[in-house]
Amino acid sequence: MNVVLVTGGTGLVGRAIQNVIEHDKRENEKWIFVGSKDADLCDKESTRKLFDDHRPTHVIHLAAMVGGLFHNMSHNLDFLRNNIHMNDNVLHTAHEYGVTKIVSCLSTCIFPDKTSYPIDETMVHNGPPHPSNYGYSYAKRLIDIANRGYYDQHGRLYTSVIPCNVYGPHDNFHPSASHVIPGLMRRLYDLCKDGASTEDKVFTVLGSGKPLRQFIYSIDLAKLIIWALREYDSVEPIILSVDEAQEKSIAQVAETLARTFNFKGKVVYDTSAADGQYKKTASNAKLRKYLPDFQFTPFEQAIKETVDWYIKNYDRARN
Ligand code: NDP
């Protein structure tokens, strides 16, 4: 029996994996989803107790301190230290307990700031990350270094995936700590709530609206992470992203959201706010070699599902 422990199992990606696994569970697999209430992964003893209780054979390591541009900019040291501690505790405890495979999550936003495009898996360590999120980035990059070490020294198949921006149900919608899509959704929700007329309202988007991003629906990412756990047998990281042609500007995202919320007022771009990296286009060519026919959910459909979920679950969402 394979016992799969999912750290960060209560978060955006963890919940999506739970959702997919409900329909795609295999006979020889037992899945365990844990959040910060089950163990503080910044703490070695708490991490040990978790592994002692569940004795996993496989780990999907999602737990991390995660935040949007503005939260990262003001808390780089916290992002660095918390993530280094969590990653080292999980990887090393897993090794001590004989875990045979780990899939950890890096992110496309940890790549070098100055780079050529599209970014690919060989470029993770090729230069400093964008100054806005260096703490998070260096902590994440070290997972790849550790994976290589566990393979070289112990023959372990600990690998990593590199998702682009993720969105979907169970995201963090907190106004100051959220990523762009849930942040904009939260603002639109507040503008549109109680069926108020929106014609004379203003929806302010921070930044110019020009930066380009690839967004992956959490359910699509969940399917790909489960595939990586079952089938992807290399220590080398693999980018899990939509195709390059599916890149969107922040303005396109804001307008899609405004339409989905049926917002009738004015969309305004506050150019005094930081834009972050202009683009960070990633190539999914490696993924496409393995899964040429994988169908990503169309953006409008996935946004609609996410907005519907948020409106229905506002009271229990992370606000
Ligand atoms: P969330 O913020 O939604 O969830 C974070 C998870 O980590 C939660 O389950 C949380 O537990 C858990 N966690 C945080 N701190 C601790 C701790 N000290 N001990 C134990 N558990 C802890 O993150 P996402 O689902 O968005 O991200 C999942 C992974 O994907 C992360 O590694 C992230 O870096 C990566 N990623 C995310 C992207 C995105 O756009 N969201 C993009 C690219 C990569 P609880 O909720 O119970 O407190």
mmCIF file of C-alpha atoms and ligand atoms in Angstrom:
data_model
loop_
_atom_site.group_PDB
_atom_site.id
_atom_site.type_symbol
_atom_site.label_atom_id
_atom_site.label_comp_id
_atom_site.label_asym_id
_atom_site.label_seq_id
_atom_site.Cartn_x
_atom_site.Cartn_y
_atom_site.Cartn_z
ATOM 1 C CA MET A 1 0.000 0.000 0.000
ATOM 2 C CA ASN A 2 1.314 3.462 -0.912
ATOM 3 C CA VAL A 3 0.597 5.972 1.838
ATOM 4 C CA VAL A 4 0.629 9.472 0.362
ATOM 5 C CA LEU A 5 1.008 12.345 2.824
ATOM 6 C CA VAL A 6 0.060 15.754 1.410
ATOM 7 C CA THR A 7 1.504 18.674 3.404
ATOM 8 C CA GLY A 8 -0.350 21.930 2.783
ATOM 9 C CA GLY A 9 -3.386 19.702 2.224
ATOM 10 C CA THR A 10 -5.748 22.416 3.509
ATOM 11 C CA GLY A 11 -4.561 25.096 1.047
ATOM 12 C CA LEU A 12 -5.530 26.059 -2.497
ATOM 13 C CA VAL A 13 -3.585 23.286 -4.233
ATOM 14 C CA GLY A 14 -4.083 20.709 -1.463
ATOM 15 C CA ARG A 15 -7.881 21.085 -1.601
ATOM 16 C CA ALA A 16 -7.805 20.691 -5.367
ATOM 17 C CA ILE A 17 -5.822 17.455 -5.012
ATOM 18 C CA GLN A 18 -8.401 16.225 -2.471
ATOM 19 C CA ASN A 19 -11.134 17.030 -4.950
ATOM 20 C CA VAL A 20 -9.445 15.186 -7.848
ATOM 21 C CA ILE A 21 -8.500 12.190 -5.690
ATOM 22 C CA GLU A 22 -12.134 11.710 -4.668
ATOM 23 C CA HIS A 23 -12.765 10.664 -8.286
ATOM 24 C CA ASP A 24 -9.401 9.088 -9.083
ATOM 25 C CA LYS A 25 -8.339 7.044 -6.086
ATOM 26 C CA ARG A 26 -6.401 3.846 -6.743
ATOM 27 C CA GLU A 27 -6.817 0.631 -4.761
ATOM 28 C CA ASN A 28 -3.201 0.604 -3.599
ATOM 29 C CA GLU A 29 -3.174 4.215 -2.354
ATOM 30 C CA LYS A 30 -4.111 5.783 0.959
ATOM 31 C CA TRP A 31 -4.166 9.599 0.944
ATOM 32 C CA ILE A 32 -3.662 11.779 4.014
ATOM 33 C CA PHE A 33 -4.103 15.563 3.808
ATOM 34 C CA VAL A 34 -2.642 17.685 6.600
ATOM 35 C CA GLY A 35 -2.565 21.401 7.439
ATOM 36 C CA SER A 36 -0.852 23.548 10.033
ATOM 37 C CA LYS A 37 -3.250 22.369 12.771
ATOM 38 C CA ASP A 38 -1.945 18.805 12.330
ATOM 39 C CA ALA A 39 1.732 19.771 12.587
ATOM 40 C CA ASP A 40 3.903 22.885 12.575
ATOM 41 C CA LEU A 41 6.366 21.952 9.846
ATOM 42 C CA CYS A 42 8.680 24.790 10.919
ATOM 43 C CA ASP A 43 9.261 22.669 14.010
ATOM 44 C CA LYS A 44 11.374 19.519 13.702
ATOM 45 C CA GLU A 45 9.705 17.583 16.539
ATOM 46 C CA SER A 46 6.217 18.354 15.324
ATOM 47 C CA THR A 47 7.226 17.210 11.834
ATOM 48 C CA ARG A 48 8.670 13.972 13.252
ATOM 49 C CA LYS A 49 5.491 13.256 15.160
ATOM 50 C CA LEU A 50 3.465 13.701 11.974
ATOM 51 C CA PHE A 51 5.623 11.189 10.106
ATOM 52 C CA ASP A 52 5.594 8.847 13.080
ATOM 53 C CA ASP A 53 1.786 8.907 13.189
ATOM 54 C CA HIS A 54 1.213 8.336 9.473
ATOM 55 C CA ARG A 55 4.324 6.462 8.225
ATOM 56 C CA PRO A 56 4.010 7.726 4.648
ATOM 57 C CA THR A 57 5.749 6.055 1.717
ATOM 58 C CA HIS A 58 5.164 9.060 -0.578
ATOM 59 C CA VAL A 59 4.883 12.810 0.100
ATOM 60 C CA ILE A 60 3.431 15.687 -1.873
ATOM 61 C CA HIS A 61 5.003 18.686 -0.160
ATOM 62 C CA LEU A 62 2.877 21.772 -0.721
ATOM 63 C CA ALA A 63 3.108 23.466 2.674
ATOM 64 C CA ALA A 64 4.737 26.869 2.418
ATOM 65 C CA MET A 65 4.437 30.448 3.477
ATOM 66 C CA VAL A 66 2.811 31.818 0.315
ATOM 67 C CA GLY A 67 1.718 35.363 -0.500
ATOM 68 C CA GLY A 68 1.209 37.973 -3.184
ATOM 69 C CA LEU A 69 3.638 40.628 -4.381
ATOM 70 C CA PHE A 70 2.928 43.173 -1.650
ATOM 71 C CA HIS A 71 3.113 40.734 1.245
ATOM 72 C CA ASN A 72 6.375 39.283 -0.124
ATOM 73 C CA MET A 73 7.956 42.729 -0.488
ATOM 74 C CA SER A 74 7.443 43.563 3.174
ATOM 75 C CA HIS A 75 8.267 40.118 4.680
ATOM 76 C CA ASN A 76 11.193 38.692 2.698
ATOM 77 C CA LEU A 77 13.029 37.455 5.788
ATOM 78 C CA ASP A 78 9.962 35.614 7.128
ATOM 79 C CA PHE A 79 9.370 33.977 3.727
ATOM 80 C CA LEU A 80 13.018 32.887 3.602
ATOM 81 C CA ARG A 81 13.250 31.450 7.130
ATOM 82 C CA ASN A 82 9.842 29.794 7.417
ATOM 83 C CA ASN A 83 10.150 28.123 4.050
ATOM 84 C CA ILE A 84 13.733 26.956 4.625
ATOM 85 C CA HIS A 85 12.679 25.399 7.945
ATOM 86 C CA MET A 86 9.585 23.705 6.524
ATOM 87 C CA ASN A 87 11.388 22.323 3.512
ATOM 88 C CA ASP A 88 14.354 20.994 5.431
ATOM 89 C CA ASN A 89 12.147 19.434 8.125
ATOM 90 C CA VAL A 90 9.874 17.726 5.606
ATOM 91 C CA LEU A 91 12.592 16.470 3.273
ATOM 92 C CA HIS A 92 14.911 15.244 5.977
ATOM 93 C CA THR A 93 12.237 13.645 8.142
ATOM 94 C CA ALA A 94 10.871 11.930 5.033
ATOM 95 C CA HIS A 95 14.337 10.588 4.335
ATOM 96 C CA GLU A 96 14.686 9.358 7.939
ATOM 97 C CA TYR A 97 11.328 7.558 7.672
ATOM 98 C CA GLY A 98 12.237 5.905 4.376
ATOM 99 C CA VAL A 99 9.865 7.868 2.115
ATOM 100 C CA THR A 100 10.680 6.729 -1.419
ATOM 101 C CA LYS A 101 9.239 9.615 -3.403
ATOM 102 C CA ILE A 102 8.529 13.298 -2.776
ATOM 103 C CA VAL A 103 7.049 15.848 -5.129
ATOM 104 C CA SER A 104 7.672 19.381 -3.814
ATOM 105 C CA CYS A 105 6.436 22.659 -5.257
ATOM 106 C CA LEU A 106 8.693 25.381 -6.589
ATOM 107 C CA SER A 107 7.144 28.286 -8.550
ATOM 108 C CA THR A 108 7.768 30.109 -11.819
ATOM 109 C CA CYS A 109 8.206 33.324 -9.810
ATOM 110 C CA ILE A 110 11.531 32.121 -8.369
ATOM 111 C CA PHE A 111 13.337 32.191 -11.714
ATOM 112 C CA PRO A 112 16.066 34.776 -12.413
ATOM 113 C CA ASP A 113 14.803 38.315 -12.878
ATOM 114 C CA LYS A 114 17.042 38.950 -15.878
ATOM 115 C CA THR A 115 16.580 36.036 -18.249
ATOM 116 C CA SER A 116 15.629 35.084 -21.752
ATOM 117 C CA TYR A 117 12.101 33.882 -22.529
ATOM 118 C CA PRO A 118 10.507 31.442 -22.437
ATOM 119 C CA ILE A 119 11.943 30.244 -19.138
ATOM 120 C CA ASP A 120 12.663 26.540 -18.867
ATOM 121 C CA GLU A 121 13.642 24.074 -16.162
ATOM 122 C CA THR A 122 17.390 24.459 -16.777
ATOM 123 C CA MET A 123 17.371 28.144 -15.715
ATOM 124 C CA VAL A 124 16.240 27.981 -12.063
ATOM 125 C CA HIS A 125 19.650 28.944 -10.633
ATOM 126 C CA ASN A 126 20.954 31.173 -13.439
ATOM 127 C CA GLY A 127 20.834 34.529 -11.633
ATOM 128 C CA PRO A 128 19.235 36.483 -8.776
ATOM 129 C CA PRO A 129 15.418 36.419 -8.503
ATOM 130 C CA HIS A 130 13.278 39.560 -8.699
ATOM 131 C CA PRO A 131 14.112 41.704 -5.615
ATOM 132 C CA SER A 132 10.449 41.758 -4.541
ATOM 133 C CA ASN A 133 10.421 38.078 -3.475
ATOM 134 C CA TYR A 134 14.012 37.014 -2.933
ATOM 135 C CA GLY A 135 13.235 35.342 0.415
ATOM 136 C CA TYR A 136 10.603 32.995 -0.997
ATOM 137 C CA SER A 137 12.665 32.396 -4.146
ATOM 138 C CA TYR A 138 15.923 31.359 -2.527
ATOM 139 C CA ALA A 139 14.113 29.092 -0.059
ATOM 140 C CA LYS A 140 12.319 27.394 -2.965
ATOM 141 C CA ARG A 141 15.464 27.093 -5.082
ATOM 142 C CA LEU A 142 17.113 25.232 -2.196
ATOM 143 C CA ILE A 143 14.519 22.454 -2.531
ATOM 144 C CA ASP A 144 15.973 21.648 -5.949
ATOM 145 C CA ILE A 145 19.492 21.655 -4.497
ATOM 146 C CA ALA A 146 18.379 19.374 -1.642
ATOM 147 C CA ASN A 147 16.653 17.006 -4.091
ATOM 148 C CA ARG A 148 19.912 16.630 -5.996
ATOM 149 C CA GLY A 149 21.731 15.982 -2.701
ATOM 150 C CA TYR A 150 19.252 13.319 -1.562
ATOM 151 C CA TYR A 151 19.668 11.609 -4.912
ATOM 152 C CA ASP A 152 23.484 11.820 -5.025
ATOM 153 C CA GLN A 153 24.036 10.807 -1.410
ATOM 154 C CA HIS A 154 21.095 8.465 -0.789
ATOM 155 C CA GLY A 155 19.583 7.547 -4.177
ATOM 156 C CA ARG A 156 16.235 9.141 -3.223
ATOM 157 C CA LEU A 157 13.736 10.170 -5.893
ATOM 158 C CA TYR A 158 12.797 13.518 -4.402
ATOM 159 C CA THR A 159 11.711 15.819 -7.204
ATOM 160 C CA SER A 160 9.911 19.121 -7.743
ATOM 161 C CA VAL A 161 7.294 20.676 -9.958
ATOM 162 C CA ILE A 162 7.239 24.339 -10.980
ATOM 163 C CA PRO A 163 3.678 25.674 -11.258
ATOM 164 C CA CYS A 164 2.835 29.059 -12.759
ATOM 165 C CA ASN A 165 0.276 31.239 -10.908
ATOM 166 C CA VAL A 166 -2.493 29.106 -9.442
ATOM 167 C CA TYR A 167 -6.123 30.091 -8.792
ATOM 168 C CA GLY A 168 -9.295 28.268 -7.854
ATOM 169 C CA PRO A 169 -11.640 27.437 -4.950
ATOM 170 C CA HIS A 170 -10.135 27.636 -1.422
ATOM 171 C CA ASP A 171 -7.629 30.339 -2.400
ATOM 172 C CA ASN A 172 -6.564 33.038 0.056
ATOM 173 C CA PHE A 173 -8.768 36.095 -0.526
ATOM 174 C CA HIS A 174 -7.261 38.269 2.195
ATOM 175 C CA PRO A 175 -6.995 41.848 0.842
ATOM 176 C CA SER A 176 -3.325 42.387 1.694
ATOM 177 C CA ALA A 177 -1.884 38.846 1.507
ATOM 178 C CA SER A 178 -3.484 37.426 -1.610
ATOM 179 C CA HIS A 179 -2.335 36.762 -5.174
ATOM 180 C CA VAL A 180 -3.712 38.795 -8.045
ATOM 181 C CA ILE A 181 -6.818 36.758 -9.004
ATOM 182 C CA PRO A 182 -8.224 36.190 -5.489
ATOM 183 C CA GLY A 183 -7.258 39.782 -4.572
ATOM 184 C CA LEU A 184 -9.258 41.178 -7.499
ATOM 185 C CA MET A 185 -12.123 38.766 -6.786
ATOM 186 C CA ARG A 186 -12.321 39.968 -3.222
ATOM 187 C CA ARG A 187 -12.547 43.596 -4.328
ATOM 188 C CA LEU A 188 -15.211 42.811 -6.922
ATOM 189 C CA TYR A 189 -17.169 40.776 -4.403
ATOM 190 C CA ASP A 190 -17.209 43.748 -2.027
ATOM 191 C CA LEU A 191 -18.319 46.078 -4.840
ATOM 192 C CA CYS A 192 -21.096 43.758 -6.040
ATOM 193 C CA LYS A 193 -22.343 42.281 -2.770
ATOM 194 C CA ASP A 194 -26.010 42.194 -1.854
ATOM 195 C CA GLY A 195 -26.936 42.686 -5.507
ATOM 196 C CA ALA A 196 -26.054 46.412 -5.283
ATOM 197 C CA SER A 197 -26.120 48.396 -8.515
ATOM 198 C CA THR A 198 -22.530 48.820 -9.765
ATOM 199 C CA GLU A 199 -22.918 51.288 -12.637
ATOM 200 C CA ASP A 200 -21.496 54.223 -10.681
ATOM 201 C CA LYS A 201 -18.774 52.184 -8.911
ATOM 202 C CA VAL A 202 -15.032 52.061 -9.614
ATOM 203 C CA PHE A 203 -13.044 48.813 -9.642
ATOM 204 C CA THR A 204 -9.409 49.775 -8.982
ATOM 205 C CA VAL A 205 -6.699 47.395 -10.169
ATOM 206 C CA LEU A 206 -3.250 47.945 -8.641
ATOM 207 C CA GLY A 207 -0.537 48.526 -11.285
ATOM 208 C CA SER A 208 -0.759 49.244 -14.993
ATOM 209 C CA GLY A 209 -2.630 46.066 -15.987
ATOM 210 C CA LYS A 210 0.098 45.401 -18.552
ATOM 211 C CA PRO A 211 2.157 42.590 -16.942
ATOM 212 C CA LEU A 212 1.633 39.174 -18.506
ATOM 213 C CA ARG A 213 1.120 35.990 -16.530
ATOM 214 C CA GLN A 214 0.285 32.326 -17.062
ATOM 215 C CA PHE A 215 -2.474 31.129 -14.750
ATOM 216 C CA ILE A 216 -3.278 27.499 -14.058
ATOM 217 C CA TYR A 217 -6.589 26.323 -12.581
ATOM 218 C CA SER A 218 -5.952 24.491 -9.307
ATOM 219 C CA ILE A 219 -7.904 21.440 -10.509
ATOM 220 C CA ASP A 220 -5.685 21.133 -13.612
ATOM 221 C CA LEU A 221 -2.575 21.552 -11.474
ATOM 222 C CA ALA A 222 -3.850 18.903 -9.048
ATOM 223 C CA LYS A 223 -4.215 16.382 -11.898
ATOM 224 C CA LEU A 224 -0.669 17.147 -13.053
ATOM 225 C CA ILE A 225 0.852 16.850 -9.569
ATOM 226 C CA ILE A 226 -0.874 13.473 -9.092
ATOM 227 C CA TRP A 227 0.537 12.416 -12.467
ATOM 228 C CA ALA A 228 4.016 13.551 -11.349
ATOM 229 C CA LEU A 229 3.730 11.502 -8.164
ATOM 230 C CA ARG A 230 2.658 8.374 -10.015
ATOM 231 C CA GLU A 231 4.601 8.631 -13.254
ATOM 232 C CA TYR A 232 7.356 11.270 -13.320
ATOM 233 C CA ASP A 233 10.557 9.508 -12.342
ATOM 234 C CA SER A 234 13.263 12.167 -12.486
ATOM 235 C CA VAL A 235 14.864 14.389 -9.866
ATOM 236 C CA GLU A 236 14.972 17.253 -12.394
ATOM 237 C CA PRO A 237 12.177 19.819 -11.896
ATOM 238 C CA ILE A 238 9.318 20.017 -14.383
ATOM 239 C CA ILE A 239 7.289 23.144 -15.194
ATOM 240 C CA LEU A 240 3.514 22.679 -14.815
ATOM 241 C CA SER A 241 2.022 25.553 -16.733
ATOM 242 C CA VAL A 242 -0.574 26.336 -19.371
ATOM 243 C CA ASP A 243 0.728 26.825 -22.904
ATOM 244 C CA GLU A 244 2.537 30.063 -23.784
ATOM 245 C CA ALA A 245 -0.355 31.104 -26.024
ATOM 246 C CA GLN A 246 -2.625 31.116 -22.963
ATOM 247 C CA GLU A 247 -0.696 33.925 -21.240
ATOM 248 C CA LYS A 248 -2.967 36.759 -20.022
ATOM 249 C CA SER A 249 -2.397 40.416 -19.160
ATOM 250 C CA ILE A 250 -3.574 41.552 -15.728
ATOM 251 C CA ALA A 251 -6.040 43.813 -17.574
ATOM 252 C CA GLN A 252 -7.510 40.782 -19.394
ATOM 253 C CA VAL A 253 -7.849 39.015 -16.052
ATOM 254 C CA ALA A 254 -9.520 42.044 -14.435
ATOM 255 C CA GLU A 255 -11.948 42.385 -17.332
ATOM 256 C CA THR A 256 -12.821 38.671 -17.321
ATOM 257 C CA LEU A 257 -13.496 38.873 -13.594
ATOM 258 C CA ALA A 258 -15.553 42.051 -13.949
ATOM 259 C CA ARG A 259 -17.690 40.332 -16.629
ATOM 260 C CA THR A 260 -18.102 37.215 -14.526
ATOM 261 C CA PHE A 261 -19.271 39.277 -11.549
ATOM 262 C CA ASN A 262 -21.549 41.233 -13.905
ATOM 263 C CA PHE A 263 -19.810 44.434 -12.764
ATOM 264 C CA LYS A 264 -21.105 47.377 -14.798
ATOM 265 C CA GLY A 265 -18.938 50.212 -13.408
ATOM 266 C CA LYS A 266 -15.521 51.557 -14.432
ATOM 267 C CA VAL A 267 -12.241 49.571 -14.315
ATOM 268 C CA VAL A 268 -9.332 51.858 -13.318
ATOM 269 C CA TYR A 269 -5.599 51.051 -13.209
ATOM 270 C CA ASP A 270 -3.632 52.588 -10.341
ATOM 271 C CA THR A 271 -0.247 53.070 -12.008
ATOM 272 C CA SER A 272 1.325 54.357 -8.784
ATOM 273 C CA ALA A 273 1.379 50.745 -7.470
ATOM 274 C CA ALA A 274 4.212 48.332 -8.302
ATOM 275 C CA ASP A 275 3.818 46.007 -11.283
ATOM 276 C CA GLY A 276 6.380 43.329 -10.322
ATOM 277 C CA GLN A 277 8.068 41.472 -13.183
ATOM 278 C CA TYR A 278 6.644 42.476 -16.584
ATOM 279 C CA LYS A 279 6.460 38.857 -17.659
ATOM 280 C CA LYS A 280 7.818 35.483 -16.692
ATOM 281 C CA THR A 281 6.658 33.337 -19.577
ATOM 282 C CA ALA A 282 7.484 29.709 -18.926
ATOM 283 C CA SER A 283 7.743 26.920 -21.457
ATOM 284 C CA ASN A 284 5.743 23.768 -20.797
ATOM 285 C CA ALA A 285 7.524 21.918 -23.632
ATOM 286 C CA LYS A 286 8.893 19.317 -21.219
ATOM 287 C CA LEU A 287 5.415 18.612 -19.816
ATOM 288 C CA ARG A 288 4.019 18.460 -23.347
ATOM 289 C CA LYS A 289 6.573 15.762 -24.232
ATOM 290 C CA TYR A 290 5.066 13.568 -21.506
ATOM 291 C CA LEU A 291 1.425 14.655 -21.836
ATOM 292 C CA PRO A 292 0.858 16.078 -25.332
ATOM 293 C CA ASP A 293 -2.939 15.763 -25.070
ATOM 294 C CA PHE A 294 -3.543 17.185 -21.610
ATOM 295 C CA GLN A 295 -6.502 19.575 -21.799
ATOM 296 C CA PHE A 296 -6.350 22.681 -19.620
ATOM 297 C CA THR A 297 -9.733 24.035 -18.492
ATOM 298 C CA PRO A 298 -10.571 27.157 -20.555
ATOM 299 C CA PHE A 299 -9.794 30.331 -18.564
ATOM 300 C CA GLU A 300 -13.325 31.785 -18.666
ATOM 301 C CA GLN A 301 -14.824 28.493 -17.463
ATOM 302 C CA ALA A 302 -12.331 28.063 -14.633
ATOM 303 C CA ILE A 303 -12.807 31.691 -13.543
ATOM 304 C CA LYS A 304 -16.565 31.185 -13.548
ATOM 305 C CA GLU A 305 -16.242 28.039 -11.396
ATOM 306 C CA THR A 306 -13.948 29.906 -8.990
ATOM 307 C CA VAL A 307 -16.229 32.961 -8.738
ATOM 308 C CA ASP A 308 -19.290 30.721 -8.224
ATOM 309 C CA TRP A 309 -17.446 28.859 -5.477
ATOM 310 C CA TYR A 310 -16.397 32.111 -3.799
ATOM 311 C CA ILE A 311 -19.875 33.615 -3.830
ATOM 312 C CA LYS A 312 -21.335 30.392 -2.426
ATOM 313 C CA ASN A 313 -18.622 29.919 0.199
ATOM 314 C CA TYR A 314 -17.793 33.534 1.109
ATOM 315 C CA ASP A 315 -18.493 32.992 4.798
ATOM 316 C CA ARG A 316 -16.013 30.139 5.157
ATOM 317 C CA ALA A 317 -13.412 31.340 2.621
ATOM 318 C CA ARG A 318 -10.038 32.727 3.707
ATOM 319 C CA ASN A 319 -10.850 36.429 3.736
HETATM 320 P P1 NDP B 1 -1.844 28.049 0.458
HETATM 321 O O1 NDP B 1 -1.363 29.323 1.067
HETATM 322 O O2 NDP B 1 -3.235 27.991 -0.043
HETATM 323 O O3 NDP B 1 -1.665 26.881 1.498
HETATM 324 C C1 NDP B 1 -0.518 26.776 2.242
HETATM 325 C C2 NDP B 1 -0.591 25.481 2.990
HETATM 326 O O4 NDP B 1 0.589 25.364 3.778
HETATM 327 C C3 NDP B 1 -1.794 25.396 3.932
HETATM 328 O O5 NDP B 1 -2.299 24.094 3.902
HETATM 329 C C4 NDP B 1 -1.164 25.709 5.287
HETATM 330 O O6 NDP B 1 -1.854 25.101 6.364
HETATM 331 C C5 NDP B 1 0.202 25.064 5.098
HETATM 332 N N1 NDP B 1 1.184 25.624 6.017
HETATM 333 C C6 NDP B 1 1.646 26.900 6.056
HETATM 334 N N2 NDP B 1 2.507 27.045 7.079
HETATM 335 C C7 NDP B 1 2.610 25.825 7.676
HETATM 336 C C8 NDP B 1 3.336 25.323 8.787
HETATM 337 N N3 NDP B 1 4.163 26.101 9.491
HETATM 338 N N4 NDP B 1 3.171 24.016 9.121
HETATM 339 C C9 NDP B 1 2.342 23.220 8.427
HETATM 340 N N5 NDP B 1 1.651 23.617 7.357
HETATM 341 C C10 NDP B 1 1.765 24.916 6.997
HETATM 342 O O7 NDP B 1 -0.785 27.652 -0.659
HETATM 343 P P2 NDP B 1 -1.032 27.103 -2.130
HETATM 344 O O8 NDP B 1 -1.945 25.937 -2.078
HETATM 345 O O9 NDP B 1 -1.340 28.269 -2.976
HETATM 346 O O10 NDP B 1 0.432 26.626 -2.531
HETATM 347 C C11 NDP B 1 0.833 25.269 -2.486
HETATM 348 C C12 NDP B 1 2.258 25.169 -2.979
HETATM 349 O O11 NDP B 1 2.322 25.605 -4.325
HETATM 350 C C13 NDP B 1 3.243 26.025 -2.200
HETATM 351 O O12 NDP B 1 4.426 25.313 -2.012
HETATM 352 C C14 NDP B 1 3.460 27.216 -3.096
HETATM 353 O O13 NDP B 1 4.728 27.779 -2.885
HETATM 354 C C15 NDP B 1 3.332 26.593 -4.458
HETATM 355 N N6 NDP B 1 2.919 27.519 -5.508
HETATM 356 C C16 NDP B 1 1.758 28.263 -5.367
HETATM 357 C C17 NDP B 1 1.392 29.134 -6.361
HETATM 358 C C18 NDP B 1 0.147 29.953 -6.260
HETATM 359 O O14 NDP B 1 -0.092 30.746 -7.175
HETATM 360 N N7 NDP B 1 -0.669 29.800 -5.234
HETATM 361 C C19 NDP B 1 2.206 29.297 -7.576
HETATM 362 C C20 NDP B 1 3.352 28.422 -7.645
HETATM 363 C C21 NDP B 1 3.683 27.592 -6.626
HETATM 364 P P3 NDP B 1 -3.172 25.799 7.057
HETATM 365 O O15 NDP B 1 -4.008 26.356 5.963
HETATM 366 O O16 NDP B 1 -3.826 24.642 7.727
HETATM 367 O O17 NDP B 1 -2.676 26.853 7.968
#
